Amino acid sequence: MQRMLEGEFRIPSGCAVSGIMNCRGIRFPGNSIVDSISLMHERSNGLGGGFAAHGVYPDLPQHYALHVFYSDHAAKEGTEELIAANDWTVAHDEPIPTRKTGLVADAPLIWRYFLQADLSRDDRHSTTGVDDRMLQLVLAINDGVSGAFVASSGRNMGVFKGVGYPEDIGEFYRLDEYRAHTWIAHGRFPTNTPGWWGGAHPFGLLDLSVVHNGEVSSYGANRRFLEMHGYKMNLQTDTEVMAYALDLLWRRYEYPLELVAAVLAPPFWKKIDRMPKPQRELYTALRTVYGSLMMNGPFSIIVGWSGGMFALNDRVKLRSLVAAEQGDYLYAASEEAAIRQVCPNPDRVWFPRGGELVVGRISPQQATQPHEALATGGDVA
């Protein structure tokens, strides 16, 4: 057994996740999500914190909001040349406003661009085609421009992350000045990968953002599978594969959400064997075709997108995950206390089982208390 040196320690259950969404699409300030994640301060160690906000840019909802970290101005120039070379028009760009607090140090140059595609005849009427072009731009920047890393690239959403405790990152990015209908947050305690700005959570890709507490021990197999489909892993953390797997299955292949969850956290074979024949054949096929995309290891994740939020545990529930509802709001977090910090008296609190999907969907026309359809443990596609 390897002897640990004095002062070295490992907390495998470290990291914290939290998410809040309004099912009617009503935008609310970032204070609530900062308060929620800050209650779990001890789950972090100051090497990573961050937030994703969906519905945050209502004045430019159809523009791709590209948040980029730069180590120097040469990286910025190289990225902007790449943007122009790939037929994107910059409608507006600016440094992301930050607040000097003394608690966040060594910040890179942080910039955002609002981009429109110069459409060709082939992709003029195809959202998927334009999304694929943005995906290729993100991969080209991350892989080809030294010192540049894309934090988020979706429409009407943004990722605000860095090295620090999450509450300090929230103050640094002035999240009290933003409003969004869905917020997710992360406090990081890295155990296997470095703590750096690009490796902090959330991980955003197009419309999706994901935060993760745990460890993806299947990272090697997941990475090889995704690289065969054109993705490139270069952010030095296992969580990156989750964002790309979701993009492949949900956006590109358009699988229903419960089938996506069944790939990432599939039922055990003994459970599949007891299913009715049509269901048994479906889940057998999923495990056969996408066995290399199964996320092995302990995890809980929260995912935000333009249509809402979902949360998922590993199939054995080796990481904590709590969900709650109150009125038009759905909450998910690593700890019940983090929910009660911002919602002292929820209508309902429950602890999802391993592999059980908790889904919240935005429906602006719905009346109050629509939650039977929002959080049914994987019964809603």
Tab-separated table of C-alpha atoms in Angstrom:
chain	number	residue	atom	x	y	z
A	1	MET	CA	0.000	0.000	0.000
A	2	GLN	CA	1.312	3.407	-0.954
A	3	ARG	CA	2.008	5.552	2.089
A	4	MET	CA	0.397	8.997	2.065
A	5	LEU	CA	2.650	11.858	3.008
A	6	GLU	CA	1.764	14.144	5.884
A	7	GLY	CA	-0.785	16.720	4.792
A	8	GLU	CA	-2.071	14.625	1.877
A	9	PHE	CA	-5.655	13.441	1.974
A	10	ARG	CA	-8.415	12.376	-0.374
A	11	ILE	CA	-12.139	12.894	0.053
A	12	PRO	CA	-13.807	10.691	-2.580
A	13	SER	CA	-17.284	11.972	-1.746
A	14	GLY	CA	-16.240	15.610	-2.086
A	15	CYS	CA	-17.793	18.136	-4.486
A	16	ALA	CA	-21.229	19.702	-4.254
A	17	VAL	CA	-23.961	20.211	-6.853
A	18	SER	CA	-27.119	22.282	-6.751
A	19	GLY	CA	-29.815	23.295	-9.231
A	20	ILE	CA	-32.924	25.475	-9.212
A	21	MET	CA	-35.431	25.976	-12.037
A	22	ASN	CA	-38.734	27.759	-12.494
A	23	CYS	CA	-41.077	25.559	-14.515
A	24	ARG	CA	-42.905	28.571	-15.999
A	25	GLY	CA	-39.716	30.063	-17.371
A	26	ILE	CA	-39.740	33.005	-14.960
A	27	ARG	CA	-36.247	34.412	-14.570
A	28	PHE	CA	-34.918	34.989	-11.047
A	29	PRO	CA	-31.612	36.409	-9.713
A	30	GLY	CA	-28.472	34.388	-9.167
A	31	ASN	CA	-28.422	35.075	-5.425
A	32	SER	CA	-30.478	31.960	-4.674
A	33	ILE	CA	-28.152	29.483	-6.347
A	34	VAL	CA	-25.110	31.142	-4.753
A	35	ASP	CA	-26.746	30.859	-1.321
A	36	SER	CA	-27.587	27.201	-1.925
A	37	ILE	CA	-24.145	26.064	-3.060
A	38	SER	CA	-22.330	28.150	-0.442
A	39	LEU	CA	-24.006	26.149	2.349
A	40	MET	CA	-21.959	23.145	1.168
A	41	HIS	CA	-18.677	25.030	1.499
A	42	GLU	CA	-16.915	22.095	3.203
A	43	ARG	CA	-17.463	19.905	0.148
A	44	SER	CA	-15.140	22.171	-1.859
A	45	ASN	CA	-11.492	23.054	-1.403
A	46	GLY	CA	-11.214	26.268	-3.394
A	47	LEU	CA	-9.877	24.644	-6.579
A	48	GLY	CA	-13.033	25.050	-8.603
A	49	GLY	CA	-16.508	26.532	-8.516
A	50	GLY	CA	-19.014	27.642	-11.079
A	51	PHE	CA	-22.518	28.273	-12.315
A	52	ALA	CA	-24.561	27.868	-15.480
A	53	ALA	CA	-27.488	30.178	-16.206
A	54	HIS	CA	-30.156	29.351	-18.796
A	55	GLY	CA	-32.374	32.148	-20.085
A	56	VAL	CA	-29.723	34.676	-19.080
A	57	TYR	CA	-29.455	36.640	-22.373
A	58	PRO	CA	-33.077	37.411	-23.350
A	59	ASP	CA	-32.081	40.406	-25.490
A	60	LEU	CA	-30.067	38.153	-27.843
A	61	PRO	CA	-31.829	34.797	-27.484
A	62	GLN	CA	-30.950	33.435	-30.940
A	63	HIS	CA	-27.269	34.318	-30.831
A	64	TYR	CA	-24.682	31.787	-29.687
A	65	ALA	CA	-23.057	33.195	-26.568
A	66	LEU	CA	-19.423	32.095	-26.591
A	67	HIS	CA	-17.662	32.455	-23.208
A	68	VAL	CA	-13.905	32.042	-23.627
A	69	PHE	CA	-10.886	32.005	-21.288
A	70	TYR	CA	-7.635	33.422	-22.670
A	71	SER	CA	-4.162	33.120	-21.208
A	72	ASP	CA	-2.952	36.070	-23.296
A	73	HIS	CA	-3.947	38.434	-26.117
A	74	ALA	CA	-2.303	36.236	-28.733
A	75	ALA	CA	-4.818	33.495	-27.875
A	76	LYS	CA	-7.639	36.011	-28.233
A	77	GLU	CA	-6.403	37.101	-31.647
A	78	GLY	CA	-6.055	33.502	-32.790
A	79	THR	CA	-9.580	32.661	-31.648
A	80	GLU	CA	-11.111	35.674	-33.362
A	81	GLU	CA	-9.334	34.770	-36.597
A	82	LEU	CA	-10.775	31.263	-36.306
A	83	ILE	CA	-14.278	32.629	-35.690
A	84	ALA	CA	-14.090	34.748	-38.843
A	85	ALA	CA	-12.541	31.950	-40.904
A	86	ASN	CA	-15.453	29.656	-40.004
A	87	ASP	CA	-18.079	32.116	-41.281
A	88	TRP	CA	-19.401	33.454	-38.001
A	89	THR	CA	-20.456	37.074	-37.557
A	90	VAL	CA	-19.778	38.730	-34.214
A	91	ALA	CA	-22.850	40.796	-33.355
A	92	HIS	CA	-21.315	41.954	-30.076
A	93	ASP	CA	-18.346	41.114	-27.901
A	94	GLU	CA	-16.995	42.338	-24.582
A	95	PRO	CA	-15.049	41.287	-21.507
A	96	ILE	CA	-17.341	39.524	-19.054
A	97	PRO	CA	-17.864	41.957	-16.149
A	98	THR	CA	-16.185	40.866	-12.936
A	99	ARG	CA	-15.824	42.258	-9.437
A	100	LYS	CA	-12.460	42.441	-7.655
A	101	THR	CA	-12.903	40.718	-4.319
A	102	GLY	CA	-9.402	39.591	-3.409
A	103	LEU	CA	-10.699	36.011	-3.074
A	104	VAL	CA	-10.266	34.967	-6.721
A	105	ALA	CA	-6.709	35.171	-8.028
A	106	ASP	CA	-4.874	34.568	-11.299
A	107	ALA	CA	-7.976	35.001	-13.438
A	108	PRO	CA	-7.460	34.680	-17.197
A	109	LEU	CA	-8.783	37.174	-19.712
A	110	ILE	CA	-12.505	36.283	-19.845
A	111	TRP	CA	-14.430	37.327	-22.960
A	112	ARG	CA	-17.858	36.724	-24.438
A	113	TYR	CA	-19.049	36.881	-28.025
A	114	PHE	CA	-22.571	36.830	-29.421
A	115	LEU	CA	-22.329	35.043	-32.741
A	116	GLN	CA	-24.545	34.534	-35.758
A	117	ALA	CA	-23.768	31.987	-38.447
A	118	ASP	CA	-23.241	33.101	-42.029
A	119	LEU	CA	-25.676	30.537	-43.363
A	120	SER	CA	-25.076	28.416	-46.417
A	121	ARG	CA	-27.829	26.902	-48.518
A	122	ASP	CA	-27.316	23.571	-46.715
A	123	ASP	CA	-27.868	24.757	-43.164
A	124	ARG	CA	-30.118	27.802	-43.601
A	125	HIS	CA	-33.190	25.927	-42.393
A	126	SER	CA	-31.471	23.470	-40.060
A	127	THR	CA	-30.853	24.233	-36.418
A	128	THR	CA	-28.952	20.957	-36.177
A	129	GLY	CA	-26.643	22.016	-38.993
A	130	VAL	CA	-25.808	25.326	-37.318
A	131	ASP	CA	-25.342	23.597	-33.956
A	132	ASP	CA	-22.889	21.203	-35.568
A	133	ARG	CA	-20.955	24.139	-36.969
A	134	MET	CA	-20.749	25.692	-33.508
A	135	LEU	CA	-19.643	22.353	-32.066
A	136	GLN	CA	-16.830	22.182	-34.613
A	137	LEU	CA	-15.799	25.745	-33.788
A	138	VAL	CA	-15.623	24.931	-30.066
A	139	LEU	CA	-13.520	21.832	-30.700
A	140	ALA	CA	-11.244	23.761	-33.070
A	141	ILE	CA	-10.638	26.504	-30.486
A	142	ASN	CA	-9.997	24.124	-27.601
A	143	ASP	CA	-7.765	21.859	-29.658
A	144	GLY	CA	-6.057	24.326	-31.947
A	145	VAL	CA	-5.607	27.678	-30.214
A	146	SER	CA	-2.966	27.579	-27.506
A	147	GLY	CA	-4.146	29.343	-24.374
A	148	ALA	CA	-7.843	29.524	-25.329
A	149	PHE	CA	-10.650	27.441	-23.797
A	150	VAL	CA	-14.373	27.727	-24.423
A	151	ALA	CA	-16.452	27.691	-21.227
A	152	SER	CA	-19.867	27.747	-22.916
A	153	SER	CA	-21.324	28.049	-26.387
A	154	GLY	CA	-25.127	27.916	-26.223
A	155	ARG	CA	-27.918	30.319	-27.027
A	156	ASN	CA	-29.405	32.376	-24.214
A	157	MET	CA	-27.158	30.673	-21.653
A	158	GLY	CA	-23.750	31.122	-20.117
A	159	VAL	CA	-21.255	29.364	-17.847
A	160	PHE	CA	-19.469	31.386	-15.165
A	161	LYS	CA	-16.705	29.351	-13.526
A	162	GLY	CA	-13.164	29.483	-12.223
A	163	VAL	CA	-10.698	28.505	-9.533
A	164	GLY	CA	-12.080	29.378	-6.113
A	165	TYR	CA	-14.900	28.518	-3.752
A	166	PRO	CA	-18.264	28.741	-5.533
A	167	GLU	CA	-19.568	31.622	-3.416
A	168	ASP	CA	-16.432	33.602	-4.268
A	169	ILE	CA	-16.823	32.772	-7.961
A	170	GLY	CA	-20.440	33.993	-7.785
A	171	GLU	CA	-19.302	37.279	-6.276
A	172	PHE	CA	-16.468	37.567	-8.808
A	173	TYR	CA	-18.872	37.230	-11.758
A	174	ARG	CA	-21.496	39.530	-10.169
A	175	LEU	CA	-24.208	36.897	-10.475
A	176	ASP	CA	-26.529	39.005	-8.339
A	177	GLU	CA	-26.905	41.182	-11.456
A	178	TYR	CA	-28.102	38.318	-13.699
A	179	ARG	CA	-31.465	36.581	-13.986
A	180	ALA	CA	-32.189	33.146	-15.448
A	181	HIS	CA	-34.984	30.556	-15.361
A	182	THR	CA	-32.582	27.686	-14.583
A	183	TRP	CA	-29.398	27.795	-12.532
A	184	ILE	CA	-27.016	24.954	-11.739
A	185	ALA	CA	-23.902	25.183	-9.565
A	186	HIS	CA	-20.832	23.248	-8.517
A	187	GLY	CA	-18.258	23.308	-5.747
A	188	ARG	CA	-15.218	21.248	-6.669
A	189	PHE	CA	-12.906	19.021	-4.666
A	190	PRO	CA	-10.651	17.570	-7.398
A	191	THR	CA	-9.022	14.268	-6.531
A	192	ASN	CA	-7.737	12.899	-9.841
A	193	THR	CA	-7.376	15.915	-12.137
A	194	PRO	CA	-5.909	19.410	-11.761
A	195	GLY	CA	-7.768	22.402	-10.439
A	196	TRP	CA	-7.699	25.039	-13.189
A	197	TRP	CA	-10.094	27.481	-14.844
A	198	GLY	CA	-10.955	25.353	-17.854
A	199	GLY	CA	-11.436	22.240	-15.737
A	200	ALA	CA	-13.892	23.800	-13.292
A	201	HIS	CA	-17.579	22.871	-13.578
A	202	PRO	CA	-20.114	23.351	-15.120
A	203	PHE	CA	-19.171	21.965	-18.493
A	204	GLY	CA	-21.195	23.600	-21.231
A	205	LEU	CA	-21.648	22.466	-24.804
A	206	LEU	CA	-24.206	24.231	-26.972
A	207	ASP	CA	-27.519	24.232	-25.076
A	208	LEU	CA	-26.363	21.863	-22.310
A	209	SER	CA	-24.567	22.411	-19.031
A	210	VAL	CA	-23.617	19.698	-16.553
A	211	VAL	CA	-22.263	19.577	-13.004
A	212	HIS	CA	-20.972	16.370	-11.473
A	213	ASN	CA	-20.133	15.071	-8.018
A	214	GLY	CA	-18.132	11.868	-8.167
A	215	GLU	CA	-15.743	10.015	-10.386
A	216	VAL	CA	-16.086	8.522	-13.856
A	217	SER	CA	-13.912	5.415	-13.639
A	218	SER	CA	-14.980	4.475	-17.188
A	219	TYR	CA	-13.444	7.672	-18.583
A	220	GLY	CA	-11.002	5.840	-20.871
A	221	ALA	CA	-13.688	3.743	-22.563
A	222	ASN	CA	-16.080	6.713	-22.737
A	223	ARG	CA	-13.402	8.899	-24.281
A	224	ARG	CA	-12.469	6.362	-26.958
A	225	PHE	CA	-16.115	5.927	-27.955
A	226	LEU	CA	-16.716	9.682	-28.211
A	227	GLU	CA	-13.518	10.312	-30.135
A	228	MET	CA	-14.777	7.863	-32.772
A	229	HIS	CA	-17.710	10.258	-33.201
A	230	GLY	CA	-15.567	13.354	-33.676
A	231	TYR	CA	-15.272	14.724	-30.124
A	232	LYS	CA	-11.950	15.716	-28.573
A	233	MET	CA	-11.217	15.624	-24.843
A	234	ASN	CA	-8.732	18.278	-23.756
A	235	LEU	CA	-10.039	19.854	-20.535
A	236	GLN	CA	-8.279	17.418	-18.188
A	237	THR	CA	-11.258	16.169	-16.193
A	238	ASP	CA	-13.527	13.144	-16.398
A	239	THR	CA	-16.737	15.205	-16.427
A	240	GLU	CA	-16.065	16.405	-19.950
A	241	VAL	CA	-17.218	13.042	-21.339
A	242	MET	CA	-20.661	13.549	-19.811
A	243	ALA	CA	-21.284	16.762	-21.745
A	244	TYR	CA	-20.221	15.147	-25.017
A	245	ALA	CA	-22.192	11.940	-24.381
A	246	LEU	CA	-25.333	13.986	-23.753
A	247	ASP	CA	-24.750	15.978	-26.926
A	248	LEU	CA	-24.298	12.818	-28.983
A	249	LEU	CA	-27.304	10.917	-27.661
A	250	TRP	CA	-29.787	13.691	-26.940
A	251	ARG	CA	-29.101	16.342	-29.560
A	252	ARG	CA	-27.560	14.475	-32.472
A	253	TYR	CA	-29.420	11.164	-32.160
A	254	GLU	CA	-32.551	12.723	-30.590
A	255	TYR	CA	-33.065	9.889	-28.120
A	256	PRO	CA	-35.758	10.435	-25.470
A	257	LEU	CA	-34.315	11.535	-22.178
A	258	GLU	CA	-35.166	8.329	-20.327
A	259	LEU	CA	-33.181	6.335	-22.916
A	260	VAL	CA	-30.242	8.716	-22.577
A	261	ALA	CA	-30.335	8.075	-18.824
A	262	ALA	CA	-30.536	4.332	-19.509
A	263	VAL	CA	-27.259	4.557	-21.434
A	264	LEU	CA	-25.426	6.608	-18.815
A	265	ALA	CA	-26.782	4.694	-15.797
A	266	PRO	CA	-28.326	1.496	-17.198
A	267	PRO	CA	-30.338	-1.088	-15.290
A	268	PHE	CA	-28.467	-4.164	-14.158
A	269	TRP	CA	-28.679	-7.192	-16.444
A	270	LYS	CA	-30.723	-9.118	-13.879
A	271	LYS	CA	-33.351	-6.358	-13.976
A	272	ILE	CA	-33.342	-6.265	-17.782
A	273	ASP	CA	-33.886	-10.039	-17.853
A	274	ARG	CA	-37.132	-9.597	-15.876
A	275	MET	CA	-38.567	-6.925	-18.193
A	276	PRO	CA	-41.403	-7.623	-20.677
A	277	LYS	CA	-40.008	-8.722	-24.040
A	278	PRO	CA	-40.222	-5.386	-25.978
A	279	GLN	CA	-38.627	-3.468	-23.129
A	280	ARG	CA	-36.052	-6.212	-22.562
A	281	GLU	CA	-35.021	-6.127	-26.211
A	282	LEU	CA	-34.721	-2.317	-26.169
A	283	TYR	CA	-32.566	-2.155	-23.059
A	284	THR	CA	-30.451	-5.092	-24.235
A	285	ALA	CA	-29.791	-3.242	-27.484
A	286	LEU	CA	-28.862	-0.054	-25.633
A	287	ARG	CA	-26.377	-1.872	-23.407
A	288	THR	CA	-24.942	-3.739	-26.386
A	289	VAL	CA	-24.507	-0.738	-28.685
A	290	TYR	CA	-23.597	1.862	-26.062
A	291	GLY	CA	-21.805	-0.221	-23.463
A	292	SER	CA	-18.758	2.025	-23.828
A	293	LEU	CA	-20.835	5.088	-22.915
A	294	MET	CA	-22.014	3.687	-19.584
A	295	MET	CA	-20.727	6.008	-16.858
A	296	ASN	CA	-19.146	3.594	-14.422
A	297	GLY	CA	-18.293	4.809	-10.953
A	298	PRO	CA	-19.996	6.935	-8.308
A	299	PHE	CA	-21.732	10.085	-9.511
A	300	SER	CA	-24.625	12.465	-9.200
A	301	ILE	CA	-25.204	14.993	-11.976
A	302	ILE	CA	-27.476	17.943	-12.620
A	303	VAL	CA	-28.003	19.078	-16.208
A	304	GLY	CA	-29.490	22.360	-17.368
A	305	TRP	CA	-30.819	23.156	-20.826
A	306	SER	CA	-33.145	25.699	-22.438
A	307	GLY	CA	-36.154	23.518	-21.638
A	308	GLY	CA	-35.445	22.878	-17.972
A	309	MET	CA	-33.284	20.728	-15.737
A	310	PHE	CA	-32.760	17.085	-14.857
A	311	ALA	CA	-30.795	15.205	-12.211
A	312	LEU	CA	-29.473	11.645	-12.157
A	313	ASN	CA	-27.601	9.366	-9.743
A	314	ASP	CA	-25.355	6.472	-10.642
A	315	ARG	CA	-27.291	3.208	-10.662
A	316	VAL	CA	-26.071	2.168	-7.198
A	317	LYS	CA	-26.538	5.656	-5.690
A	318	LEU	CA	-22.994	5.979	-4.400
A	319	ARG	CA	-23.306	9.774	-4.337
A	320	SER	CA	-25.951	11.785	-2.548
A	321	LEU	CA	-28.768	13.517	-4.416
A	322	VAL	CA	-31.883	15.168	-2.999
A	323	ALA	CA	-34.810	16.727	-4.883
A	324	ALA	CA	-37.614	19.037	-3.782
A	325	GLU	CA	-40.550	21.024	-5.136
A	326	GLN	CA	-42.333	24.143	-4.077
A	327	GLY	CA	-44.931	25.758	-6.280
A	328	ASP	CA	-43.366	26.413	-9.670
A	329	TYR	CA	-39.829	25.558	-8.560
A	330	LEU	CA	-37.851	22.340	-8.775
A	331	TYR	CA	-34.681	21.905	-6.713
A	332	ALA	CA	-31.895	19.327	-6.688
A	333	ALA	CA	-28.741	19.250	-4.590
A	334	SER	CA	-26.159	17.094	-2.858
A	335	GLU	CA	-27.728	17.893	0.516
A	336	GLU	CA	-31.247	18.667	1.707
A	337	ALA	CA	-29.871	21.557	3.765
A	338	ALA	CA	-28.716	23.283	0.567
A	339	ILE	CA	-32.291	23.240	-0.696
A	340	ARG	CA	-33.796	24.403	2.582
A	341	GLN	CA	-31.304	27.259	2.667
A	342	VAL	CA	-33.296	28.894	-0.157
A	343	CYS	CA	-36.607	27.047	0.229
A	344	PRO	CA	-37.208	26.481	3.973
A	345	ASN	CA	-40.573	24.730	3.604
A	346	PRO	CA	-40.793	22.788	0.339
A	347	ASP	CA	-44.025	21.090	-0.657
A	348	ARG	CA	-42.209	17.810	-1.218
A	349	VAL	CA	-38.722	16.414	-0.588
A	350	TRP	CA	-37.507	13.058	-1.876
A	351	PHE	CA	-34.318	11.089	-2.395
A	352	PRO	CA	-34.115	9.672	-5.942
A	353	ARG	CA	-33.071	6.059	-6.257
A	354	GLY	CA	-29.971	4.979	-8.153
A	355	GLY	CA	-30.507	5.509	-11.872
A	356	GLU	CA	-33.803	7.328	-11.249
A	357	LEU	CA	-34.312	10.363	-13.464
A	358	VAL	CA	-35.657	13.604	-11.970
A	359	VAL	CA	-36.926	15.876	-14.748
A	360	GLY	CA	-38.185	19.442	-14.712
A	361	ARG	CA	-39.555	20.920	-17.930
A	362	ILE	CA	-40.421	24.531	-18.613
A	363	SER	CA	-43.986	25.113	-19.765
A	364	PRO	CA	-44.907	28.819	-19.529
A	365	GLN	CA	-48.634	28.081	-19.935
A	366	GLN	CA	-48.873	25.618	-17.057
A	367	ALA	CA	-50.675	26.472	-13.861
A	368	THR	CA	-49.005	26.361	-10.477
A	369	GLN	CA	-48.154	22.888	-9.109
A	370	PRO	CA	-47.512	20.962	-12.347
A	371	HIS	CA	-44.955	18.737	-10.689
A	372	GLU	CA	-46.559	15.364	-11.213
A	373	ALA	CA	-45.309	15.716	-14.778
A	374	LEU	CA	-41.997	17.280	-13.830
A	375	ALA	CA	-40.383	14.811	-11.472
A	376	THR	CA	-41.619	11.294	-12.005
A	377	GLY	CA	-38.417	9.302	-11.622
A	378	GLY	CA	-37.808	8.635	-15.277
A	379	ASP	CA	-41.388	8.134	-16.460
A	380	VAL	CA	-41.329	11.352	-18.485
A	381	ALA	CA	-39.441	11.411	-21.772
